[in-house]
Amino acid sequence: MNFQNEKIVTTLTKIHPLDLSLTLDCGQSFRWAESDDGRWHAVVKNKSVFAEIQGDDLLIYGDDDEAFWRAYFDLDRDYNAICNNLSSDKWLNKAIEAYPGIRILKQEPWETLCSFIISQNNNIPRIKGIISRLCCLLGDDLGDGDFTFPSAEVIAQKSVEDLTPLRAGFRAKYIIDAAKKVTSGEVSFKKIASASMDEARAELQKISGVGPKVAECALLYGFGRVEAFPVDVWVRRIMQELYPEGLPEVTQGVEGVAQQYLFHWRRNVENPFEV
DNA sequence: AACCAGGCGCATA
DNA sequence: TATGCGCATGGT
C-alpha cells in the first residue's frame, strides 16, 4: 500500500444516490476491485487510487482533482430526478428499487473504447484478464502490482504477434486498428465529444472491430453520453420480454441510465417478472 | 445467408 | 473430466 495515497484525499459531497459496489462492478468498468480493507481500488489517470463512501461523502485517496472525480462519478447529474421520472414505468421502478445507486461512469475515452473492443463476444472474467495482461505488458509499472492502461500511441506501434500474451484472440487486430486510428487522428475523440450521436457513432465505427454495440458502450461509459443505449444479449432479452414496442417515453435522453438499471436487474433478480 | 474465427468461463453432466 | 453454450464483429 502506498502511504502517499493516504495523504492526498478528495472529499466529494452531495453524492447521493451512489452505490460504489453496484457502480464499479456492473459491467461498465473492468479495472476496479475491492481491496482487503473494503475500499475500491483502481488505476485511473495513471495513478493508483482508492475510493470509499464515508457517511454522506465519497472519498478518493491518491488524487485531489475534485472536478475530475465529480465528472468521473457523474455526481452533478441529478439521479434522484432521473430515477423518480423513470420510476413511472412499472419495470424500471422495480429495477431501480431493487438496485438503487447505480451511476454511469465517465471513464477515460481510450481505455473505455479499447476495453469494450476487448469485451465483444466475451465474458467479464476473461475481459478483466485480457485487460490486466494488456496493462501488465504495455502499461507503466506503478509498483504494488499496479500498471497504467497503455496509451493508444504505445499500442499503435505493436503487431498482432506482440499482443499474443494477451490471449485476446481475434480481437488483437481490432485493438491495434483502434490504436492506429486514434493516434493518427483518423478517429478523433475531440470530434466525438462535440458531435451528434449519429456522427459520434459513425466516427467510432470507422474502427475495424467497432460495431453498434461497442460504439454505444464507448459513448455511454467513456464520453458521458447517457442517451447511448447499448443492446447486448441481456438488453435484447429485456426488450423482447418487456418492451416489444420499444423503450417507454420516460427514457428519452437517459436511455443509458435506464439500460444500466434494467441490465443489472434482469441479470441478478431471480424472478424479475413476478408481481 | 449461414458459418467461423481465438479462446475461455460457466453450467450441466 | 468431458461437453455444449454463449459471446459482437468482420470476413468468407
CSV table of C-alpha atoms (C1' of nucleotides) in Angstrom, one decimal:
chain,number,residue,atom,x,y,z
A,1,MET,CA,0.0,0.0,0.0
A,2,ASN,CA,1.2,3.4,-0.9
A,3,PHE,CA,1.3,5.8,2.1
A,4,GLN,CA,1.2,8.8,-0.2
A,5,ASN,CA,-2.3,7.7,-1.1
A,6,GLU,CA,-3.4,8.4,2.5
A,7,LYS,CA,-2.3,12.0,2.4
A,8,ILE,CA,-3.9,13.0,-0.8
A,9,VAL,CA,-7.7,12.8,-0.5
A,10,THR,CA,-10.6,14.3,-2.4
A,11,THR,CA,-13.8,14.6,-0.4
A,12,LEU,CA,-16.8,14.7,-2.7
A,13,THR,CA,-20.1,15.9,-1.1
A,14,LYS,CA,-23.7,15.7,-2.3
A,15,ILE,CA,-23.1,12.3,-3.9
A,16,HIS,CA,-26.5,10.7,-3.5
A,17,PRO,CA,-27.5,8.3,-4.8
A,18,LEU,CA,-24.3,6.4,-5.2
A,19,ASP,CA,-23.6,2.7,-4.5
A,20,LEU,CA,-19.9,2.0,-5.2
A,21,SER,CA,-20.2,-1.8,-5.5
A,22,LEU,CA,-23.1,-1.6,-8.0
A,23,THR,CA,-21.5,1.2,-10.0
A,24,LEU,CA,-17.9,-0.1,-10.1
A,25,ASP,CA,-18.8,-3.8,-10.6
A,26,CYS,CA,-21.7,-3.8,-13.0
A,27,GLY,CA,-20.0,-4.3,-16.3
A,28,GLN,CA,-19.2,-0.7,-17.3
A,29,SER,CA,-15.7,-0.8,-15.8
A,30,PHE,CA,-13.2,-3.6,-15.6
A,31,ARG,CA,-10.3,-2.3,-13.5
A,32,TRP,CA,-11.9,-1.6,-10.2
A,33,ALA,CA,-11.6,-4.2,-7.5
A,34,GLU,CA,-12.5,-4.4,-3.8
A,35,SER,CA,-9.3,-4.4,-1.7
A,36,ASP,CA,-8.7,-6.1,1.6
A,37,ASP,CA,-9.7,-3.0,3.6
A,38,GLY,CA,-13.1,-2.8,1.9
A,39,ARG,CA,-12.2,0.2,-0.2
A,40,TRP,CA,-12.3,0.1,-4.0
A,41,HIS,CA,-9.1,0.2,-5.9
A,42,ALA,CA,-8.1,1.0,-9.5
A,43,VAL,CA,-5.6,2.8,-11.6
A,44,VAL,CA,-7.2,6.0,-13.0
A,45,LYS,CA,-5.4,9.0,-14.5
A,46,ASN,CA,-2.3,6.9,-14.4
A,47,LYS,CA,-2.5,6.8,-10.6
A,48,SER,CA,-3.3,4.2,-8.1
A,49,VAL,CA,-6.4,5.4,-6.3
A,50,PHE,CA,-8.8,4.1,-3.6
A,51,ALA,CA,-12.4,5.0,-3.2
A,52,GLU,CA,-14.8,4.6,-0.3
A,53,ILE,CA,-18.1,6.0,0.9
A,54,GLN,CA,-17.9,7.6,4.3
A,55,GLY,CA,-21.2,8.9,5.7
A,56,ASP,CA,-22.6,11.2,3.0
A,57,ASP,CA,-19.3,11.6,1.2
A,58,LEU,CA,-17.2,9.9,-1.4
A,59,LEU,CA,-13.5,9.9,-0.6
A,60,ILE,CA,-10.9,9.4,-3.2
A,61,TYR,CA,-7.4,8.6,-1.9
A,62,GLY,CA,-4.4,9.2,-4.1
A,63,ASP,CA,-5.6,12.1,-6.2
A,64,ASP,CA,-7.0,15.6,-5.4
A,65,ASP,CA,-8.6,16.6,-8.7
A,66,GLU,CA,-12.1,17.2,-7.4
A,67,ALA,CA,-13.5,18.3,-10.8
A,68,PHE,CA,-12.3,15.1,-12.4
A,69,TRP,CA,-13.9,12.9,-9.9
A,70,ARG,CA,-17.2,14.7,-9.9
A,71,ALA,CA,-17.3,14.1,-13.6
A,72,TYR,CA,-16.0,10.5,-13.3
A,73,PHE,CA,-18.8,9.5,-11.0
A,74,ASP,CA,-21.3,11.7,-12.8
A,75,LEU,CA,-22.0,13.4,-9.4
A,76,ASP,CA,-23.5,16.6,-10.8
A,77,ARG,CA,-26.3,14.8,-12.7
A,78,ASP,CA,-29.5,14.6,-10.7
A,79,TYR,CA,-30.0,10.9,-10.5
A,80,ASN,CA,-32.8,11.4,-7.9
A,81,ALA,CA,-34.8,13.3,-10.5
A,82,ILE,CA,-33.9,10.9,-13.3
A,83,CYS,CA,-34.8,7.8,-11.3
A,84,ASN,CA,-38.0,9.4,-10.0
A,85,ASN,CA,-39.0,10.1,-13.5
A,86,LEU,CA,-38.0,6.6,-14.8
A,87,SER,CA,-40.0,5.0,-12.0
A,88,SER,CA,-43.3,6.0,-13.6
A,89,ASP,CA,-42.6,2.9,-15.7
A,90,LYS,CA,-43.5,-0.3,-13.9
A,91,TRP,CA,-40.4,-2.3,-14.7
A,92,LEU,CA,-37.9,0.5,-14.4
A,93,ASN,CA,-39.5,1.2,-11.0
A,94,LYS,CA,-38.8,-2.4,-9.9
A,95,ALA,CA,-35.2,-2.3,-11.3
A,96,ILE,CA,-34.4,1.0,-9.6
A,97,GLU,CA,-36.0,-0.2,-6.3
A,98,ALA,CA,-34.0,-3.4,-6.4
A,99,TYR,CA,-30.6,-1.8,-7.0
A,100,PRO,CA,-30.6,1.9,-6.2
A,101,GLY,CA,-27.4,3.9,-6.5
A,102,ILE,CA,-26.1,2.8,-9.9
A,103,ARG,CA,-24.5,5.6,-11.8
A,104,ILE,CA,-23.0,5.9,-15.2
A,105,LEU,CA,-19.2,6.4,-15.0
A,106,LYS,CA,-17.4,8.8,-17.3
A,107,GLN,CA,-14.2,6.9,-17.8
A,108,GLU,CA,-11.2,7.8,-19.9
A,109,PRO,CA,-12.2,7.5,-23.6
A,110,TRP,CA,-9.3,5.5,-24.9
A,111,GLU,CA,-9.4,3.0,-22.0
A,112,THR,CA,-13.1,2.7,-22.4
A,113,LEU,CA,-13.0,2.2,-26.2
A,114,CYS,CA,-10.2,-0.3,-26.0
A,115,SER,CA,-11.9,-2.2,-23.1
A,116,PHE,CA,-15.2,-2.6,-24.9
A,117,ILE,CA,-13.4,-3.8,-28.1
A,118,ILE,CA,-12.0,-6.5,-25.9
A,119,SER,CA,-15.4,-7.1,-24.3
A,120,GLN,CA,-17.0,-8.2,-27.6
A,121,ASN,CA,-18.1,-11.9,-27.7
A,122,ASN,CA,-16.6,-12.3,-24.3
A,123,ASN,CA,-17.4,-12.7,-20.6
A,124,ILE,CA,-16.5,-10.4,-17.8
A,125,PRO,CA,-13.9,-12.6,-16.0
A,126,ARG,CA,-12.0,-13.1,-19.2
A,127,ILE,CA,-12.3,-9.4,-20.3
A,128,LYS,CA,-10.7,-8.5,-17.0
A,129,GLY,CA,-7.9,-11.0,-17.6
A,130,ILE,CA,-7.1,-9.7,-21.0
A,131,ILE,CA,-7.2,-6.1,-19.9
A,132,SER,CA,-5.0,-6.9,-16.9
A,133,ARG,CA,-2.4,-8.6,-19.2
A,134,LEU,CA,-2.6,-5.7,-21.6
A,135,CYS,CA,-1.7,-3.2,-18.8
A,136,CYS,CA,1.0,-5.5,-17.4
A,137,LEU,CA,2.6,-6.0,-20.8
A,138,LEU,CA,2.4,-2.4,-22.1
A,139,GLY,CA,1.4,-0.1,-19.3
A,140,ASP,CA,3.8,1.7,-16.9
A,141,ASP,CA,4.6,-0.1,-13.7
A,142,LEU,CA,3.4,1.9,-10.7
A,143,GLY,CA,4.6,-0.7,-8.2
A,144,ASP,CA,2.4,-2.8,-5.9
A,145,GLY,CA,1.2,-4.7,-8.9
A,146,ASP,CA,-0.4,-1.6,-10.5
A,147,PHE,CA,0.0,-0.7,-14.1
A,148,THR,CA,-1.4,2.1,-16.2
A,149,PHE,CA,-3.6,1.5,-19.1
A,150,PRO,CA,-1.3,1.6,-22.1
A,151,SER,CA,-1.8,4.6,-24.4
A,152,ALA,CA,-3.0,4.4,-28.0
A,153,GLU,CA,0.4,5.6,-29.0
A,154,VAL,CA,2.2,2.7,-27.4
A,155,ILE,CA,-0.3,0.1,-28.7
A,156,ALA,CA,-0.2,1.5,-32.2
A,157,GLN,CA,3.4,0.5,-32.6
A,158,LYS,CA,2.7,-3.1,-31.7
A,159,SER,CA,1.9,-6.0,-34.0
A,160,VAL,CA,-0.7,-8.7,-33.6
A,161,GLU,CA,2.2,-11.1,-32.6
A,162,ASP,CA,3.3,-8.7,-29.9
A,163,LEU,CA,-0.2,-9.0,-28.4
A,164,THR,CA,-0.1,-12.8,-28.3
A,165,PRO,CA,0.4,-12.9,-24.5
A,166,LEU,CA,-2.9,-11.1,-24.0
A,167,ARG,CA,-4.7,-14.2,-25.4
A,168,ALA,CA,-7.2,-11.8,-26.9
A,169,GLY,CA,-7.8,-13.9,-29.9
A,170,PHE,CA,-9.2,-12.2,-33.0
A,171,ARG,CA,-9.7,-9.0,-31.0
A,172,ALA,CA,-5.9,-8.3,-31.1
A,173,LYS,CA,-6.1,-6.9,-34.6
A,174,TYR,CA,-9.1,-4.7,-33.6
A,175,ILE,CA,-7.1,-3.2,-30.7
A,176,ILE,CA,-4.3,-2.3,-33.0
A,177,ASP,CA,-6.5,-0.8,-35.6
A,178,ALA,CA,-8.2,1.3,-32.9
A,179,ALA,CA,-4.9,2.5,-31.6
A,180,LYS,CA,-3.6,3.4,-35.0
A,181,LYS,CA,-6.8,5.3,-36.0
A,182,VAL,CA,-6.9,7.2,-32.7
A,183,THR,CA,-3.2,8.1,-32.8
A,184,SER,CA,-3.3,9.3,-36.4
A,185,GLY,CA,-6.4,11.4,-35.7
A,186,GLU,CA,-8.4,9.5,-38.3
A,187,VAL,CA,-10.8,8.8,-35.4
A,188,SER,CA,-10.9,12.0,-33.2
A,189,PHE,CA,-12.1,11.9,-29.6
A,190,LYS,CA,-12.4,15.7,-29.7
A,191,LYS,CA,-14.7,15.4,-32.7
A,192,ILE,CA,-16.8,12.7,-31.0
A,193,ALA,CA,-17.1,14.7,-27.8
A,194,SER,CA,-18.9,17.5,-29.7
A,195,ALA,CA,-20.6,15.5,-32.4
A,196,SER,CA,-24.2,14.5,-32.6
A,197,MET,CA,-24.9,10.9,-31.5
A,198,ASP,CA,-25.1,9.6,-35.1
A,199,GLU,CA,-21.9,11.4,-36.1
A,200,ALA,CA,-20.2,10.0,-33.0
A,201,ARG,CA,-21.4,6.5,-33.7
A,202,ALA,CA,-20.1,6.7,-37.3
A,203,GLU,CA,-16.8,8.1,-36.2
A,204,LEU,CA,-16.2,5.2,-33.8
A,205,GLN,CA,-17.4,2.6,-36.2
A,206,LYS,CA,-14.6,3.6,-38.6
A,207,ILE,CA,-12.5,1.3,-36.5
A,208,SER,CA,-12.5,-2.3,-37.5
A,209,GLY,CA,-14.0,-4.3,-34.7
A,210,VAL,CA,-16.2,-1.5,-33.5
A,211,GLY,CA,-19.8,-2.2,-34.4
A,212,PRO,CA,-23.0,-0.7,-32.9
A,213,LYS,CA,-22.7,-2.4,-29.5
A,214,VAL,CA,-19.1,-1.4,-28.8
A,215,ALA,CA,-19.6,2.2,-30.1
A,216,GLU,CA,-22.6,2.6,-27.9
A,217,CYS,CA,-20.7,1.4,-24.8
A,218,ALA,CA,-17.8,3.7,-25.6
A,219,LEU,CA,-20.2,6.7,-25.9
A,220,LEU,CA,-22.1,5.8,-22.7
A,221,TYR,CA,-19.2,4.9,-20.4
A,222,GLY,CA,-16.4,6.9,-21.9
A,223,PHE,CA,-18.0,10.1,-23.3
A,224,GLY,CA,-20.8,10.7,-20.8
A,225,ARG,CA,-23.5,10.3,-23.4
A,226,VAL,CA,-26.3,9.0,-21.2
A,227,GLU,CA,-28.6,8.8,-24.2
A,228,ALA,CA,-26.5,6.0,-25.7
A,229,PHE,CA,-28.2,2.6,-25.5
A,230,PRO,CA,-26.0,-0.5,-25.8
A,231,VAL,CA,-28.0,-3.6,-26.8
A,232,ASP,CA,-26.4,-6.8,-25.7
A,233,VAL,CA,-28.0,-10.2,-25.3
A,234,TRP,CA,-29.5,-9.3,-21.9
A,235,VAL,CA,-30.9,-6.0,-23.1
A,236,ARG,CA,-32.3,-7.7,-26.2
A,237,ARG,CA,-34.0,-10.2,-23.9
A,238,ILE,CA,-35.5,-7.3,-21.8
A,239,MET,CA,-36.7,-5.6,-24.9
A,240,GLN,CA,-38.4,-8.7,-26.2
A,241,GLU,CA,-39.9,-9.6,-22.8
A,242,LEU,CA,-41.0,-6.2,-21.6
A,243,TYR,CA,-40.8,-3.6,-24.4
A,244,PRO,CA,-41.6,-5.2,-27.7
A,245,GLU,CA,-42.9,-1.8,-28.9
A,246,GLY,CA,-39.7,-0.1,-27.9
A,247,LEU,CA,-38.5,1.8,-24.8
A,248,PRO,CA,-41.0,3.8,-22.9
A,249,GLU,CA,-41.0,7.6,-23.5
A,250,VAL,CA,-39.7,8.4,-20.0
A,251,THR,CA,-36.3,7.1,-21.0
A,252,GLN,CA,-35.9,9.8,-23.7
A,253,GLY,CA,-32.5,11.3,-23.3
A,254,VAL,CA,-31.4,9.0,-20.5
A,255,GLU,CA,-31.7,5.6,-22.3
A,256,GLY,CA,-28.3,4.6,-21.0
A,257,VAL,CA,-29.3,5.1,-17.4
A,258,ALA,CA,-32.4,3.0,-18.0
A,259,GLN,CA,-30.3,0.4,-19.7
A,260,GLN,CA,-27.9,0.1,-16.8
A,261,TYR,CA,-30.7,-0.4,-14.2
A,262,LEU,CA,-32.6,-2.9,-16.4
A,263,PHE,CA,-29.5,-4.8,-17.3
A,264,HIS,CA,-28.4,-5.3,-13.7
A,265,TRP,CA,-31.8,-6.1,-12.5
A,266,ARG,CA,-32.5,-8.7,-15.3
A,267,ARG,CA,-29.2,-10.4,-14.7
A,268,ASN,CA,-29.4,-10.5,-10.9
A,269,VAL,CA,-33.0,-10.9,-9.8
A,270,GLU,CA,-34.2,-14.4,-9.7
A,271,ASN,CA,-37.8,-13.9,-10.8
A,272,PRO,CA,-37.9,-10.5,-12.4
A,273,PHE,CA,-41.4,-10.6,-13.7
A,274,GLU,CA,-43.3,-11.9,-10.6
A,275,VAL,CA,-45.6,-9.3,-9.2
B,1,DA,C1',-27.4,-16.4,-45.6
B,2,DA,C1',-25.0,-19.4,-42.6
B,3,DC,C1',-20.8,-20.1,-40.6
B,4,DC,C1',-16.4,-19.5,-38.4
B,5,DA,C1',-12.6,-17.2,-36.1
B,6,DG,C1',-9.4,-17.0,-30.7
B,7,DG,C1',-10.5,-18.5,-26.8
B,8,DC,C1',-12.5,-19.5,-22.1
B,9,DG,C1',-15.9,-19.1,-18.2
B,10,DC,C1',-19.7,-21.4,-16.9
B,11,DA,C1',-23.4,-24.7,-16.3
B,12,DT,C1',-24.5,-29.2,-16.7
B,13,DA,C1',-23.5,-33.9,-16.9
C,1,DT,C1',-13.4,-34.9,-16.5
C,2,DA,C1',-15.9,-34.1,-20.5
C,3,DT,C1',-19.4,-31.5,-23.4
C,4,DG,C1',-22.1,-27.8,-25.1
C,5,DC,C1',-23.4,-22.8,-24.8
C,6,DG,C1',-22.7,-18.0,-25.1
C,7,DC,C1',-20.4,-14.1,-26.7
C,8,DA,C1',-20.2,-8.9,-31.2
C,9,DT,C1',-17.8,-8.2,-35.3
C,10,DG,C1',-15.9,-9.0,-39.8
C,11,DG,C1',-14.9,-11.9,-43.4
C,12,DT,C1',-15.9,-16.0,-46.3
